[in-house]
Amino acid sequence: MAQSHYETLKALLSKDGSSFTKSRKVVFDLLLDQGAQSMQVLSKRAEGQVDRATIYRTIELFERLGIVHRVNVGWKYKIELSDIFLGHHHHFYCTGCGTTYSLSTNSMLETMIDSAVAKEGFSPRSHQLEISGLCPNCQS
Amino acid sequence: MAQSHYETLKALLSKDGSSFTKSRKVVFDLLLDQGAQSMQVLSKRAEGQVDRATIYRTIELFERLGIVHRVNVGWKYKIELSDIFLGHHHHFYCTGCGTTYSLSTNSMLETMIDSAVAKEGFSPRSHQLEISGLCPNCQS
DNA sequence: AGCTTTTTGCAAATTTGTCGCAAAAGGCTA
DNA sequence: TAGCCTTTTGCGACAAATTTGCAAAAAGCT
């Protein structure tokens, strides 16, 4: 059975010699609770609990440890928990309504992406695919 | 035979009722001259020739006309000429040395990406794939 | 508890991105 | 090309986003 998300988080932090603090828990919970979020939304939601500067520092740490990653959605970036927490997936950004959809994984596609670059001598570690266009609702 | 890049640019501008000005030529040339560039780099390189505000406005226009697009490479976004000028391609970001490589297109992969989302009811217009890992030089 | 290291909040400084407006450049017609 | 109207640009002021220094608070470790 897989570790709980908190256990995974704690393990990653402690492996780095960093501690599991209240602020870090708050930020992690906010990310668990909703999908990709902008820095401003995170700051707003954490208001009164965690200072803005601490959020930036926390995200920087989380990113370095592979706990979160940035996703480019439409115009500005957002922060999202990484694959170990959410499972691997991609994003579809609807230019009609601005919504971002998570796309279920297609293992054939994943394999193909990695092997395409491996064939050219690169050693892929991760990838990010963002597709944009119109969602079913906006096609009419 | 394909139009020259300048002809294409002029055509896109004029179709929009916009003119081919000195500033716009400078920005376009900077983009032709090198790959994806951050706003700061563009501003720095255009220093003395084009004002920062004008660069932002120019990029906004170019983006609206499909002349450039933003790519998320590593950390912050960069501006790159779009497919009509550079051909469709993807990026490989080496976490070892920070270099960004352009990957040659794999039409099978492209088709697969689009059909994967079409199957779920989305109507894809464009997509962006960024793969990261180690480049041949950094693997040892 | 006492001591050391890490983390946090706060305020200030930077950087990045936008906006309004008057001057300059571009387009068009006579 | 002069005259007139529209678009574009530079400049300075703003606003928003991100970073940094530093002293106090929290966390870790005997």
Short mmCIF file of C-alpha atoms (C1' of nucleotides) in Angstrom, two decimals:
data_model
loop_
_atom_site.label_atom_id
_atom_site.label_comp_id
_atom_site.label_asym_id
_atom_site.label_seq_id
_atom_site.Cartn_x
_atom_site.Cartn_y
_atom_site.Cartn_z
CA MET A 1 0.00 0.00 0.00
CA ALA A 2 1.23 3.48 -0.87
CA GLN A 3 2.26 5.92 1.82
CA SER A 4 -0.20 8.61 2.72
CA HIS A 5 0.49 11.97 1.16
CA TYR A 6 1.67 13.39 4.44
CA GLU A 7 4.09 10.54 4.95
CA THR A 8 5.49 11.09 1.49
CA LEU A 9 5.82 14.79 2.14
CA LYS A 10 7.51 14.26 5.48
CA ALA A 11 9.89 11.74 3.98
CA LEU A 12 10.92 14.10 1.21
CA LEU A 13 11.44 16.96 3.60
CA SER A 14 13.42 14.95 6.06
CA LYS A 15 15.60 13.40 3.38
CA ASP A 16 16.56 16.96 2.54
CA GLY A 17 17.19 17.86 6.17
CA SER A 18 14.20 20.18 6.19
CA SER A 19 11.46 20.09 8.71
CA PHE A 20 7.75 19.59 8.49
CA THR A 21 6.53 22.91 9.82
CA LYS A 22 3.13 24.42 10.27
CA SER A 23 3.57 26.77 7.29
CA ARG A 24 4.62 23.98 5.01
CA LYS A 25 1.65 21.92 6.07
CA VAL A 26 -0.71 24.80 5.36
CA VAL A 27 0.67 25.29 1.86
CA PHE A 28 0.60 21.58 1.13
CA ASP A 29 -3.00 21.32 2.34
CA LEU A 30 -4.05 24.18 0.11
CA LEU A 31 -2.52 22.39 -2.85
CA LEU A 32 -4.12 19.09 -1.93
CA ASP A 33 -7.46 20.76 -1.54
CA GLN A 34 -7.58 22.30 -5.01
CA GLY A 35 -5.80 21.85 -8.32
CA ALA A 36 -3.23 24.16 -9.85
CA GLN A 37 -3.24 27.56 -8.15
CA SER A 38 -1.53 30.83 -8.81
CA MET A 39 0.76 32.37 -6.24
CA GLN A 40 -1.77 35.08 -5.63
CA VAL A 41 -4.55 32.62 -4.90
CA LEU A 42 -2.31 30.67 -2.60
CA SER A 43 -1.31 33.84 -0.78
CA LYS A 44 -4.86 34.97 -0.46
CA ARG A 45 -6.06 31.65 0.83
CA ALA A 46 -3.21 31.43 3.31
CA GLU A 47 -3.75 34.96 4.53
CA GLY A 48 -3.34 35.29 8.26
CA GLN A 49 -1.72 31.88 8.45
CA VAL A 50 1.37 32.12 6.29
CA ASP A 51 3.20 35.19 5.07
CA ARG A 52 3.58 35.82 1.37
CA ALA A 53 7.35 35.63 1.47
CA THR A 54 7.15 32.31 3.24
CA ILE A 55 4.85 30.97 0.57
CA TYR A 56 7.34 31.88 -2.12
CA ARG A 57 10.12 30.26 -0.13
CA THR A 58 8.02 27.19 0.52
CA ILE A 59 7.12 26.75 -3.12
CA GLU A 60 10.75 27.15 -4.08
CA LEU A 61 11.68 24.41 -1.64
CA PHE A 62 8.81 22.16 -2.70
CA GLU A 63 9.79 22.60 -6.30
CA ARG A 64 13.40 21.73 -5.60
CA LEU A 65 12.27 18.59 -3.81
CA GLY A 66 9.92 17.62 -6.61
CA ILE A 67 6.84 18.07 -4.46
CA VAL A 68 5.26 20.62 -6.76
CA HIS A 69 5.81 21.88 -10.27
CA ARG A 70 4.77 24.89 -12.26
CA VAL A 71 2.27 24.56 -15.00
CA ASN A 72 1.76 27.11 -17.67
CA VAL A 73 -1.88 27.56 -18.11
CA GLY A 74 -2.89 30.02 -20.72
CA TRP A 75 -0.97 33.05 -19.67
CA LYS A 76 0.58 32.82 -16.23
CA TYR A 77 1.95 29.90 -14.30
CA LYS A 78 0.29 28.02 -11.51
CA ILE A 79 1.59 25.65 -8.88
CA GLU A 80 0.39 22.11 -8.73
CA LEU A 81 1.36 19.06 -6.70
CA SER A 82 3.56 16.85 -8.79
CA ASP A 83 2.88 13.44 -10.23
CA ILE A 84 3.76 11.50 -7.09
CA PHE A 85 0.70 13.01 -5.44
CA LEU A 86 -1.73 13.47 -8.29
CA GLY A 87 -0.66 10.86 -10.78
CA HIS A 88 0.71 11.78 -14.16
CA HIS A 89 -1.62 13.82 -16.32
CA HIS A 90 -1.72 16.64 -18.81
CA HIS A 91 -3.71 19.82 -19.19
CA PHE A 92 -6.20 21.10 -21.66
CA TYR A 93 -6.74 24.83 -21.58
CA CYS A 94 -9.95 26.08 -23.15
CA THR A 95 -9.41 29.38 -24.92
CA GLY A 96 -13.15 29.91 -24.90
CA CYS A 97 -13.90 29.90 -21.19
CA GLY A 98 -10.45 29.83 -19.67
CA THR A 99 -11.00 26.57 -17.82
CA THR A 100 -8.15 24.13 -17.36
CA TYR A 101 -9.02 20.47 -17.56
CA SER A 102 -6.88 17.59 -16.37
CA LEU A 103 -6.51 14.94 -19.00
CA SER A 104 -6.34 11.31 -18.14
CA THR A 105 -3.09 9.59 -18.94
CA ASN A 106 -2.58 7.70 -22.13
CA SER A 107 0.27 5.34 -21.49
CA MET A 108 0.94 4.79 -25.16
CA LEU A 109 1.39 8.51 -25.64
CA GLU A 110 3.66 8.78 -22.62
CA THR A 111 5.88 6.04 -23.88
CA MET A 112 6.00 7.58 -27.26
CA ILE A 113 7.03 10.96 -25.93
CA ASP A 114 9.89 9.52 -23.95
CA SER A 115 11.13 7.23 -26.65
CA ALA A 116 11.02 10.01 -29.23
CA VAL A 117 13.64 11.97 -27.35
CA ALA A 118 15.59 8.98 -26.12
CA LYS A 119 16.16 8.12 -29.75
CA GLU A 120 17.99 11.42 -30.13
CA GLY A 121 20.29 10.79 -27.21
CA PHE A 122 18.41 12.65 -24.50
CA SER A 123 17.58 11.09 -21.21
CA PRO A 124 14.07 12.23 -20.30
CA ARG A 125 13.16 12.68 -16.68
CA SER A 126 9.76 14.30 -16.94
CA HIS A 127 7.58 16.10 -19.38
CA GLN A 128 4.69 18.48 -19.48
CA LEU A 129 2.10 18.72 -22.21
CA GLU A 130 -0.40 21.51 -22.51
CA ILE A 131 -3.01 21.40 -25.18
CA SER A 132 -5.26 24.32 -25.89
CA GLY A 133 -8.37 24.72 -27.96
CA LEU A 134 -12.06 24.53 -27.25
CA CYS A 135 -13.71 22.36 -24.65
CA PRO A 136 -16.95 20.49 -25.43
CA ASN A 137 -19.06 23.31 -23.96
CA CYS A 138 -17.43 26.03 -25.98
CA GLN A 139 -17.58 24.33 -29.35
CA SER A 140 -21.02 25.57 -30.28
CA MET B 1 8.03 28.64 -52.86
CA ALA B 2 7.30 29.97 -49.38
CA GLN B 3 7.21 33.69 -48.68
CA SER B 4 10.19 35.17 -46.93
CA HIS B 5 9.73 35.70 -43.24
CA TYR B 6 9.46 39.43 -43.68
CA GLU B 7 6.76 39.03 -46.30
CA THR B 8 4.82 36.76 -44.00
CA LEU B 9 5.20 39.22 -41.17
CA LYS B 10 4.12 42.16 -43.30
CA ALA B 11 1.14 40.24 -44.60
CA LEU B 12 -0.03 39.35 -41.10
CA LEU B 13 0.37 42.90 -39.89
CA SER B 14 -1.39 44.43 -42.82
CA LYS B 15 -4.25 41.97 -42.69
CA ASP B 16 -4.80 43.26 -39.17
CA GLY B 17 -4.57 46.88 -40.25
CA SER B 18 -1.31 47.30 -38.38
CA SER B 19 1.82 48.70 -39.88
CA PHE B 20 5.30 47.38 -40.30
CA THR B 21 7.23 49.84 -38.18
CA LYS B 22 10.85 50.14 -37.21
CA SER B 23 10.21 48.93 -33.65
CA ARG B 24 8.34 45.89 -34.83
CA LYS B 25 11.11 45.04 -37.21
CA VAL B 26 13.69 45.31 -34.44
CA VAL B 27 11.75 42.95 -32.19
CA PHE B 28 11.13 40.51 -35.00
CA ASP B 29 14.80 40.52 -35.95
CA LEU B 30 15.83 39.81 -32.38
CA LEU B 31 13.53 36.83 -32.35
CA LEU B 32 14.74 35.59 -35.70
CA ASP B 33 18.30 35.94 -34.60
CA GLN B 34 18.01 33.77 -31.50
CA GLY B 35 15.58 31.22 -30.14
CA ALA B 36 13.19 31.69 -27.26
CA GLN B 37 14.03 34.78 -25.22
CA SER B 38 12.74 36.24 -22.00
CA MET B 39 11.24 39.70 -21.94
CA GLN B 40 14.23 40.95 -20.01
CA VAL B 41 16.65 39.68 -22.57
CA LEU B 42 14.61 41.19 -25.36
CA SER B 43 14.45 44.50 -23.54
CA LYS B 44 18.14 44.45 -22.84
CA ARG B 45 19.04 43.64 -26.41
CA ALA B 46 16.70 46.28 -27.78
CA GLU B 47 17.99 48.91 -25.38
CA GLY B 48 18.35 52.29 -26.99
CA GLN B 49 16.29 51.16 -29.97
CA VAL B 50 12.92 50.21 -28.55
CA ASP B 51 11.36 51.14 -25.26
CA ARG B 52 10.34 48.46 -22.77
CA ALA B 53 6.67 49.38 -22.93
CA THR B 54 6.77 49.15 -26.70
CA ILE B 55 8.30 45.71 -26.52
CA TYR B 56 5.50 44.51 -24.28
CA ARG B 57 2.96 46.02 -26.63
CA THR B 58 4.66 44.54 -29.65
CA ILE B 59 4.78 41.08 -28.15
CA GLU B 60 1.13 41.36 -27.20
CA LEU B 61 0.28 42.27 -30.80
CA PHE B 62 2.52 39.56 -32.24
CA GLU B 63 0.94 37.03 -29.97
CA ARG B 64 -2.56 38.05 -30.97
CA LEU B 65 -1.60 37.71 -34.60
CA GLY B 66 0.00 34.32 -34.04
CA ILE B 67 3.47 35.58 -34.88
CA VAL B 68 4.96 34.55 -31.56
CA HIS B 69 3.97 32.38 -28.64
CA ARG B 70 5.11 31.94 -25.09
CA VAL B 71 7.00 28.89 -24.07
CA ASN B 72 7.60 27.74 -20.56
CA VAL B 73 11.12 26.71 -20.38
CA GLY B 74 12.54 25.70 -17.06
CA TRP B 75 11.39 28.49 -14.83
CA LYS B 76 9.95 31.57 -16.51
CA TYR B 77 8.29 32.02 -19.84
CA LYS B 78 10.05 33.05 -22.97
CA ILE B 79 8.91 34.38 -26.31
CA GLU B 80 9.55 32.47 -29.47
CA LEU B 81 8.51 32.89 -33.08
CA SER B 82 5.61 30.61 -33.78
CA ASP B 83 5.40 27.53 -35.94
CA ILE B 84 4.81 29.39 -39.19
CA PHE B 85 8.35 30.75 -38.93
CA LEU B 86 10.21 27.99 -37.15
CA GLY B 87 8.18 24.94 -38.01
CA HIS B 88 6.42 22.94 -35.34
CA HIS B 89 8.73 21.57 -32.70
CA HIS B 90 9.05 20.86 -29.02
CA HIS B 91 11.59 21.65 -26.36
CA PHE B 92 13.95 19.64 -24.30
CA TYR B 93 15.26 21.41 -21.24
CA CYS B 94 18.42 19.99 -19.74
CA THR B 95 18.37 20.21 -15.97
CA GLY B 96 22.10 19.66 -15.96
CA CYS B 97 23.30 22.63 -17.96
CA GLY B 98 20.12 24.63 -18.41
CA THR B 99 20.24 24.49 -22.18
CA THR B 100 17.05 24.32 -24.16
CA TYR B 101 17.09 22.18 -27.28
CA SER B 102 14.60 22.21 -30.08
CA LEU B 103 13.30 18.78 -30.91
CA SER B 104 12.49 17.78 -34.42
CA THR B 105 8.87 17.01 -35.09
CA ASN B 106 7.51 13.53 -35.03
CA SER B 107 4.30 13.58 -36.98
CA MET B 108 3.06 10.37 -35.48
CA LEU B 109 3.39 11.86 -32.04
CA GLU B 110 1.63 15.05 -33.08
CA THR B 111 -1.29 13.15 -34.47
CA MET B 112 -1.49 11.05 -31.38
CA ILE B 113 -1.57 14.06 -29.08
CA ASP B 114 -4.42 15.65 -30.95
CA SER B 115 -6.46 12.51 -31.34
CA ALA B 116 -6.02 11.65 -27.68
CA VAL B 117 -7.94 14.75 -26.64
CA ALA B 118 -10.32 14.76 -29.57
CA LYS B 119 -11.49 11.38 -28.33
CA GLU B 120 -12.61 13.04 -25.12
CA GLY B 121 -14.60 15.71 -26.88
CA PHE B 122 -12.06 18.51 -26.92
CA SER B 123 -11.19 20.36 -30.05
CA PRO B 124 -7.44 20.93 -30.00
CA ARG B 125 -6.01 24.04 -31.62
CA SER B 126 -2.40 23.88 -30.52
CA HIS B 127 -0.20 22.17 -28.02
CA GLN B 128 3.08 22.59 -26.30
CA LEU B 129 5.32 19.84 -25.02
CA GLU B 130 8.30 20.38 -22.81
CA ILE B 131 10.48 17.50 -21.86
CA SER B 132 13.19 17.81 -19.27
CA GLY B 133 16.01 15.59 -18.24
CA LEU B 134 19.65 15.29 -19.21
CA CYS B 135 21.11 16.09 -22.58
CA PRO B 136 23.76 13.84 -24.15
CA ASN B 137 26.58 16.00 -22.77
CA CYS B 138 25.32 15.94 -19.22
CA GLN B 139 24.66 12.23 -18.94
CA SER B 140 28.16 11.31 -17.82
"C1'" DA C 1 16.44 23.49 29.92
"C1'" DG C 2 20.20 25.19 27.06
"C1'" DC C 3 22.39 25.75 22.75
"C1'" DT C 4 22.50 25.67 17.65
"C1'" DT C 5 20.30 25.70 13.23
"C1'" DT C 6 16.33 26.45 10.52
"C1'" DT C 7 12.22 28.88 9.51
"C1'" DT C 8 9.18 32.78 9.61
"C1'" DG C 9 7.22 37.48 9.52
"C1'" DC C 10 7.85 42.05 8.42
"C1'" DA C 11 9.39 45.75 5.89
"C1'" DA C 12 12.02 47.42 2.24
"C1'" DA C 13 13.93 46.89 -2.25
"C1'" DT C 14 13.73 44.94 -6.96
"C1'" DT C 15 11.74 43.38 -10.92
"C1'" DT C 16 8.12 42.81 -14.02
"C1'" DG C 17 4.23 44.34 -16.40
"C1'" DT C 18 0.57 48.25 -17.40
"C1'" DC C 19 -1.35 52.66 -18.42
"C1'" DG C 20 -2.18 57.58 -19.79
"C1'" DC C 21 -0.83 61.01 -22.55
"C1'" DA C 22 1.55 64.12 -25.66
"C1'" DA C 23 4.82 63.87 -29.46
"C1'" DA C 24 6.39 61.36 -33.59
"C1'" DA C 25 5.67 58.39 -37.36
"C1'" DG C 26 2.74 56.27 -40.78
"C1'" DG C 27 -1.14 56.30 -44.20
"C1'" DC C 28 -4.00 58.38 -47.36
"C1'" DT C 29 -5.91 61.94 -50.38
"C1'" DA C 30 -5.98 65.98 -52.96
"C1'" DT D 1 4.27 66.91 -51.14
"C1'" DA D 2 1.18 69.42 -47.94
"C1'" DG D 3 -2.60 68.57 -44.94
"C1'" DC D 4 -5.25 65.73 -42.07
"C1'" DC D 5 -6.43 61.73 -39.49
"C1'" DT D 6 -4.97 57.35 -37.26
"C1'" DT D 7 -1.61 54.47 -35.22
"C1'" DT D 8 2.54 53.87 -32.72
"C1'" DT D 9 6.10 55.19 -29.55
"C1'" DG D 10 8.65 57.02 -25.52
"C1'" DC D 11 8.34 58.51 -21.06
"C1'" DG D 12 7.06 58.72 -16.55
"C1'" DA D 13 4.04 57.13 -13.13
"C1'" DC D 14 1.79 53.07 -11.31
"C1'" DA D 15 0.61 48.63 -9.88
"C1'" DA D 16 1.63 43.93 -9.26
"C1'" DA D 17 4.78 40.25 -8.49
"C1'" DT D 18 8.90 38.46 -6.51
"C1'" DT D 19 13.11 38.73 -3.73
"C1'" DT D 20 16.02 39.90 0.20
"C1'" DG D 21 17.95 41.24 4.90
"C1'" DC D 22 17.36 40.73 9.44
"C1'" DA D 23 15.80 39.94 14.06
"C1'" DA D 24 12.49 37.03 16.50
"C1'" DA D 25 10.26 32.50 16.90
"C1'" DA D 26 10.17 27.66 16.21
"C1'" DA D 27 12.39 23.24 15.63
"C1'" DG D 28 16.15 19.89 16.60
"C1'" DC D 29 19.27 17.88 19.41
"C1'" DT D 30 21.84 16.95 23.52
#
